[in-house]
CSV table of C-alpha atoms and ligand atoms in Angstrom, one decimal:
chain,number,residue,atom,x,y,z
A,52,UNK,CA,0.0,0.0,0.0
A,53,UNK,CA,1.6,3.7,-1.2
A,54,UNK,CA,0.7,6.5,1.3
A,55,UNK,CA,-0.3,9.6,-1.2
A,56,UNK,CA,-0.3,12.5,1.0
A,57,UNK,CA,-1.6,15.8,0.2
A,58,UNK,CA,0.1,19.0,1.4
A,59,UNK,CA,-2.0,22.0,0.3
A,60,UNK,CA,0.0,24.9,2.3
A,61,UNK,CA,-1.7,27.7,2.3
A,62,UNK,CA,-4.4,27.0,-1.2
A,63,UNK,CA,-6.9,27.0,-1.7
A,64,UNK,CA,-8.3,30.3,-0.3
A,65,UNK,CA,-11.8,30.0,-0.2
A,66,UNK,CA,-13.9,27.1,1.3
A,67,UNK,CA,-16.0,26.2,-1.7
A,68,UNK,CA,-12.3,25.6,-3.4
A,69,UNK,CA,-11.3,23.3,-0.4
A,70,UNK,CA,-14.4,21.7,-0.7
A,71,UNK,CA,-14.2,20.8,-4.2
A,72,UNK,CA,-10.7,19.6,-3.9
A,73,UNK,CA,-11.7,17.4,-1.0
A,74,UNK,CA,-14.3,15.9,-3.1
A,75,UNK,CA,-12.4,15.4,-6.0
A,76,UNK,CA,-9.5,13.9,-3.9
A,77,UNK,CA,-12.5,12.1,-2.6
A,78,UNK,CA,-13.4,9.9,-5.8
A,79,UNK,CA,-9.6,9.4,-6.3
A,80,UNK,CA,-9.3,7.9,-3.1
A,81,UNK,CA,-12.1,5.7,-4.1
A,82,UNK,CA,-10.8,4.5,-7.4
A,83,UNK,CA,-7.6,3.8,-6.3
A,84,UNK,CA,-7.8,2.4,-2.9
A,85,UNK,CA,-6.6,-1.1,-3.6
A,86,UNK,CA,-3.3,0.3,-3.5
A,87,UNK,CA,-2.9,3.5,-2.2
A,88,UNK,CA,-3.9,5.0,0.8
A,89,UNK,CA,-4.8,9.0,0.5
A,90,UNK,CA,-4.3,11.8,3.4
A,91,UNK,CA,-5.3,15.4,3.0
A,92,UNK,CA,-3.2,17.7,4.7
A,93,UNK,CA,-5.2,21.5,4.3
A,94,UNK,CA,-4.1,24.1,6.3
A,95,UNK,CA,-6.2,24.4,10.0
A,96,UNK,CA,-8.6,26.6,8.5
A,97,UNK,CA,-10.1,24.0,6.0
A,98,UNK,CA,-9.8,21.0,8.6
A,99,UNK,CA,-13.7,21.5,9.3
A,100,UNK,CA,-14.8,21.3,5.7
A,101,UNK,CA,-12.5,18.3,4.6
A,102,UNK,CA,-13.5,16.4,7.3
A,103,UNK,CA,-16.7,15.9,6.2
A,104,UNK,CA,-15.1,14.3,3.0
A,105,UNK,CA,-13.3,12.0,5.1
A,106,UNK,CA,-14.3,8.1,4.4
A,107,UNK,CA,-12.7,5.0,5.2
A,108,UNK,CA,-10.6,5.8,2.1
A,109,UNK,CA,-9.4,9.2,2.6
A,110,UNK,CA,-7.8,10.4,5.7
A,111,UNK,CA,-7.0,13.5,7.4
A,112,UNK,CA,-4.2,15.7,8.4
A,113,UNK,CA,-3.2,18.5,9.8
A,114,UNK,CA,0.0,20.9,8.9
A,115,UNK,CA,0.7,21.6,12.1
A,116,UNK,CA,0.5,21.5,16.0
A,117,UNK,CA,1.6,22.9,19.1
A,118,UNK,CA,4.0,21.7,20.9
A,119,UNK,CA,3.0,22.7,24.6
A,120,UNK,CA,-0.8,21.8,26.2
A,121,UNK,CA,-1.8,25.0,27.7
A,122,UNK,CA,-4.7,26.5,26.3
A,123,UNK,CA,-3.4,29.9,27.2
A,124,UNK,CA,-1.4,29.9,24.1
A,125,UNK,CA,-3.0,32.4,21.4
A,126,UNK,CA,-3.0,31.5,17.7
A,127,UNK,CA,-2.1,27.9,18.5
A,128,UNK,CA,-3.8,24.2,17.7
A,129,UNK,CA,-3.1,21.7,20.1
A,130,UNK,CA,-3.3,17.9,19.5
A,131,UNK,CA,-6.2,17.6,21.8
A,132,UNK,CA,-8.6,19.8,19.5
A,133,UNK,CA,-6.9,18.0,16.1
A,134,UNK,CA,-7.8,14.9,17.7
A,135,UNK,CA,-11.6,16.3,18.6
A,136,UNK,CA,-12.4,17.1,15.2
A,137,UNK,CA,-11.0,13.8,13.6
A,138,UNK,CA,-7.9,14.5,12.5
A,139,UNK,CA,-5.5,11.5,12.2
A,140,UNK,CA,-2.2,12.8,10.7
A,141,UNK,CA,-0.1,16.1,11.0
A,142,UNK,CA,3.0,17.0,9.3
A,143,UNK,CA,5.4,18.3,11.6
A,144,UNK,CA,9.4,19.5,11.0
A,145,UNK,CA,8.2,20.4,7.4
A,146,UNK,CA,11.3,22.5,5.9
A,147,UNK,CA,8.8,25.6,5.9
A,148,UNK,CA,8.0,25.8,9.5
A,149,UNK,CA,11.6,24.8,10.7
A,150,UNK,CA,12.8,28.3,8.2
A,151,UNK,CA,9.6,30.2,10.9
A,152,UNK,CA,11.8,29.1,13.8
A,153,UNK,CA,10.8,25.3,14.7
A,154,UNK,CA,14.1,23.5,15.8
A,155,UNK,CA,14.2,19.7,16.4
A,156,UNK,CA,13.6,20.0,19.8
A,157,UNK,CA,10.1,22.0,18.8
A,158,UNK,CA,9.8,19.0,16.4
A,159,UNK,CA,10.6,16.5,19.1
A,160,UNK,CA,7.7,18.2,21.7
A,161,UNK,CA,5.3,18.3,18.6
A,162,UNK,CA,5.8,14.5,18.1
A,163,UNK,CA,5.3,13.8,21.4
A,164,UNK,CA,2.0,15.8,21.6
A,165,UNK,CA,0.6,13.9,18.4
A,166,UNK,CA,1.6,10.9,20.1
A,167,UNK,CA,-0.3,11.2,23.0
A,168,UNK,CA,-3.4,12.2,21.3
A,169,UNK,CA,-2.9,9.0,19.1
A,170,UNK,CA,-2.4,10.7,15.9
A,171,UNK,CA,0.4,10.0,13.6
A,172,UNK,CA,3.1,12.1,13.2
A,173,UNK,CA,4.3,12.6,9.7
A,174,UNK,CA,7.9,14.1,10.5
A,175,UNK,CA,10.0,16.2,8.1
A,176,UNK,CA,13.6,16.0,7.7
A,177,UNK,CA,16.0,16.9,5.2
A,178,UNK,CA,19.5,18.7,3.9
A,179,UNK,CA,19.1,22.3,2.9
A,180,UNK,CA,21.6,21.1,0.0
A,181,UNK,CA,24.5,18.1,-0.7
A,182,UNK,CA,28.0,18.5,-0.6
A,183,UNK,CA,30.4,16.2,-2.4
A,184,UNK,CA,31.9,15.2,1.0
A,185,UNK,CA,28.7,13.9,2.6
A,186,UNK,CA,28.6,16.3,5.1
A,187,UNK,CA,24.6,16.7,4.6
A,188,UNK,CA,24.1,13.5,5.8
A,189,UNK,CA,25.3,14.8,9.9
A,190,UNK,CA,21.9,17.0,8.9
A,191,UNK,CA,20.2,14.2,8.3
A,192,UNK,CA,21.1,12.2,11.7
A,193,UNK,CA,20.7,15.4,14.0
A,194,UNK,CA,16.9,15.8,12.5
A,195,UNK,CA,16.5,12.2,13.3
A,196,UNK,CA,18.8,12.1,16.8
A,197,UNK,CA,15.9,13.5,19.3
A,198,UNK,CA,13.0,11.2,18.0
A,199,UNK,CA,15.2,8.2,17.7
A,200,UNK,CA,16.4,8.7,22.0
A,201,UNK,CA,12.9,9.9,23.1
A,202,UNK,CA,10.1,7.9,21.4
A,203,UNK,CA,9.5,4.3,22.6
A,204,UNK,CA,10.1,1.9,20.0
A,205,UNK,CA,6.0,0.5,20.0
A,206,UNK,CA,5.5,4.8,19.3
A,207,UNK,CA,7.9,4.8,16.4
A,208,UNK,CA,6.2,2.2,14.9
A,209,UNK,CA,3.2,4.8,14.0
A,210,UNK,CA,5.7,7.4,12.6
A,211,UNK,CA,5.6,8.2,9.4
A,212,UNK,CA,9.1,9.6,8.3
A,213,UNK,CA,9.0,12.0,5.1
A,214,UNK,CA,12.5,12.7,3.5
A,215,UNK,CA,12.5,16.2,1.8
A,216,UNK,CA,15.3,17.5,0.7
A,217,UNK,CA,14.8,21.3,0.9
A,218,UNK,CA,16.9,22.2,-2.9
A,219,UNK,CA,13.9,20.0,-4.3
A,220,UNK,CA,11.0,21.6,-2.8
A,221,UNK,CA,8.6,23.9,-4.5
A,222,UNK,CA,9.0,26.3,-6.9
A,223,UNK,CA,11.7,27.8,-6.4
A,224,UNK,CA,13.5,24.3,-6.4
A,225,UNK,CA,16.9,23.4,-7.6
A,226,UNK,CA,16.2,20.6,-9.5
A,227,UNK,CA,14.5,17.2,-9.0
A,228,UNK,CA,15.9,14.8,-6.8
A,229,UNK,CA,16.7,11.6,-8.5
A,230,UNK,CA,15.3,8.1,-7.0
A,231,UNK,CA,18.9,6.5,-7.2
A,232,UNK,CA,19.2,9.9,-4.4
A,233,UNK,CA,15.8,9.2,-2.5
A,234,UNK,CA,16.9,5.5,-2.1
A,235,UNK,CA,20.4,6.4,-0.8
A,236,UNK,CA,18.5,8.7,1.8
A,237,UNK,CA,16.0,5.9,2.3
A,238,UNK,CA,18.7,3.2,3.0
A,239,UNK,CA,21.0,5.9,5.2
A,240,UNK,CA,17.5,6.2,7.6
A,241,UNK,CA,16.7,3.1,8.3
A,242,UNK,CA,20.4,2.5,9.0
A,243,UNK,CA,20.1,5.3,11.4
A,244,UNK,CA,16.7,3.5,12.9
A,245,UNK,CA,18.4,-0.2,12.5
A,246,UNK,CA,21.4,1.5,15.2
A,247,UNK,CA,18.9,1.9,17.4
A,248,UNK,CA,16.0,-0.5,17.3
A,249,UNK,CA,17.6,-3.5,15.3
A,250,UNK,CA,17.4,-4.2,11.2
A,251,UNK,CA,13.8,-6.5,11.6
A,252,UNK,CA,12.0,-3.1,13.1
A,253,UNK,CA,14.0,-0.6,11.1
A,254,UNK,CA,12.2,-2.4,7.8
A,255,UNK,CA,8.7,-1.9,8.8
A,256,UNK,CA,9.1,2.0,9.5
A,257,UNK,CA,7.2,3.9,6.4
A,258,UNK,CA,9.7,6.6,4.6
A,259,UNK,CA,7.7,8.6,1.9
A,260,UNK,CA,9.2,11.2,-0.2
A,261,UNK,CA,8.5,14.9,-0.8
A,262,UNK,CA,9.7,17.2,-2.9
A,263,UNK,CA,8.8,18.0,-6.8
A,264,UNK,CA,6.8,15.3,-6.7
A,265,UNK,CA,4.7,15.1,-10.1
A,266,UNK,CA,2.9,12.8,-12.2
A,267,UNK,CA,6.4,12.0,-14.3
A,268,UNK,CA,8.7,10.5,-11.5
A,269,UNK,CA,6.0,9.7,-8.7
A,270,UNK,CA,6.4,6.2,-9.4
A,271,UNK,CA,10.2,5.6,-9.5
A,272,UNK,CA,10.6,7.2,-6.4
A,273,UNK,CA,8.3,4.6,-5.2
A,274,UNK,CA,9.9,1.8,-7.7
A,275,UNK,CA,13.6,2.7,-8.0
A,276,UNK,CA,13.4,5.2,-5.0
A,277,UNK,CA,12.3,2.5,-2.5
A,278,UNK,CA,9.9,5.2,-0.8
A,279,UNK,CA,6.8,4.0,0.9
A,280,UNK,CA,4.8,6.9,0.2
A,281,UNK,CA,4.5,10.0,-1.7
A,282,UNK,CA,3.9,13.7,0.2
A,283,UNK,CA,2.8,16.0,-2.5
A,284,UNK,CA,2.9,19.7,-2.6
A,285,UNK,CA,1.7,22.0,-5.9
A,286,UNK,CA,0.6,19.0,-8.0
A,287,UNK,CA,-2.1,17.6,-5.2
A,288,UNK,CA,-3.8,20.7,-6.1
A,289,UNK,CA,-4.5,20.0,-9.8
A,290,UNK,CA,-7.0,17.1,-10.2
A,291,UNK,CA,-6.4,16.3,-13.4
A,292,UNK,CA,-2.6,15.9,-12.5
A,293,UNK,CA,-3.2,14.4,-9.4
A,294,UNK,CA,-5.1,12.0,-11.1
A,295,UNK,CA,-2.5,11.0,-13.2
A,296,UNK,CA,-0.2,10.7,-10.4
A,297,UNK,CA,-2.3,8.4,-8.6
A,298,UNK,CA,-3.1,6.0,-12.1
A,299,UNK,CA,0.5,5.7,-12.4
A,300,UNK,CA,1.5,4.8,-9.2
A,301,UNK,CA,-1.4,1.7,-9.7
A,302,UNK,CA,0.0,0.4,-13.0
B,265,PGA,P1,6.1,20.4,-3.7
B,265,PGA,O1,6.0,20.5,-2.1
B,265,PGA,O2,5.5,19.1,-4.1
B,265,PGA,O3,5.3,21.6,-4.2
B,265,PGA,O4,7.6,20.5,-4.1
B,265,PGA,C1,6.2,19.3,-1.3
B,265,PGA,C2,6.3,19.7,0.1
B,265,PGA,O5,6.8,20.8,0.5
B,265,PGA,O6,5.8,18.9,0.9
């Protein structure tokens, strides 16, 4: 089963546009639920209208949470009210909000608070850029270093980990990443999960991949790439490419 995650940002920008996304995501889901398993990830504001999409084929996620309880915490969400209104993923550690100031320890306090609302935490990492020496990959273990010494090994089982590396992300992107790259990356995390939990557990942990993601190289990433999942910004909001996405990744 390929996790197809939707990461809308900040689009669309009115509810009626959410809505009809939703739905359309909606009959996707439907069609192609033998082998992949859809998320929507809309920004808090649209939370209440895509839920009511939300069927045993399409799940729902959140961009975001905060990482402290107190409910004297202005502009915040916290896990408890994601969790009241049937949310059951939320991104955290995504390159954009770690750029607004949230560090790994932020991240790690996030994951925890997803945790103990029981909803899974799809967490971030990647290298701002690669170096010929390697040196990205320290990046790479740091990101990972808090959740691998703080969550229990029965919690990281529900952890979805999404490798995005930041040159490949949005518009402004380098270039593509390569899925010879995403399965390097792939192999280098569950090496860092194996160190610590042992190879057998390491192999069941779902990677997914983010970053440029279109209906062109969405399946090698999966195929060649050795990803488990796909999270998918600009192109999740263009049905007919979505579509296409989807339909290739069930050929
Ligand atoms: P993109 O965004 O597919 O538009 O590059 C992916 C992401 O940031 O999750």
């Amino acid at each position: 089963m390929t996790l197809l995650i939707a990461n809308w940002k900040m689009a669309p920008e009115k509810v009626e546009q959410a809505e009809k996304l939703a739905k359309e995501t909606l009959s996707l889901a439907k069609k192609y639920k033998k082998n992949i398993e859809f998320v929507i990830c809309p920004s808090f504001i649209h939370l209440g209208t895509v839920v009511k999409q939300v069927k045993i084929t399409l799940a729902l996620g959140a961009q975001g949470v905060s990482a402290v309880t107190t409910a004297a915490n202005t502009g915040l969400v916290s896990a408890a009210q994601l969790k009241g209104l049937g949310v059951q993923y939320a991104i955290v550690g995504h390159s954009e909000s770690r750029a607004r100031g949230d560090t790994n320890e932020v991240v790690v306090e996030q994951t925890a608070r997803l945790i103990e609302k029981k909803i899974i935490p799809i967490v971030c990492i990647g290298e701002k850029t690669r170096d010929a020496q390697g040196w990205y990959l320290s990046e790479i273990k740091d990101q990972l270093h808090g959740l691998l010494t703080t969550v229990s090994k029965t919690n990281f089982k529900n952890i979805v980990i999404a490798y995005e590396p930041i040159w490949a992300i949005g518009a402004n992107a380098e270039r593509e990443a390569t899925p010879l790259e995403c399965r390097e990356m792939v192999i280098y995390i569950r090496k860092l999960i194996s160190d610590v939990h042992g190879e057998k557990f390491a192999a069941t942990v779902k990677i997914i991949y983010g970053g440029s993601v279109n209906e062109h190289n969405a399946k090698y990433f999966i195929t060649d790439g050795t990803a488990n999942g796909l999270l998918v910004g600009r192109v999740s909001l263009e049905p007919k490419r979505y579509e296409l996405l989807a339909k290739s990744l069930s050929l």
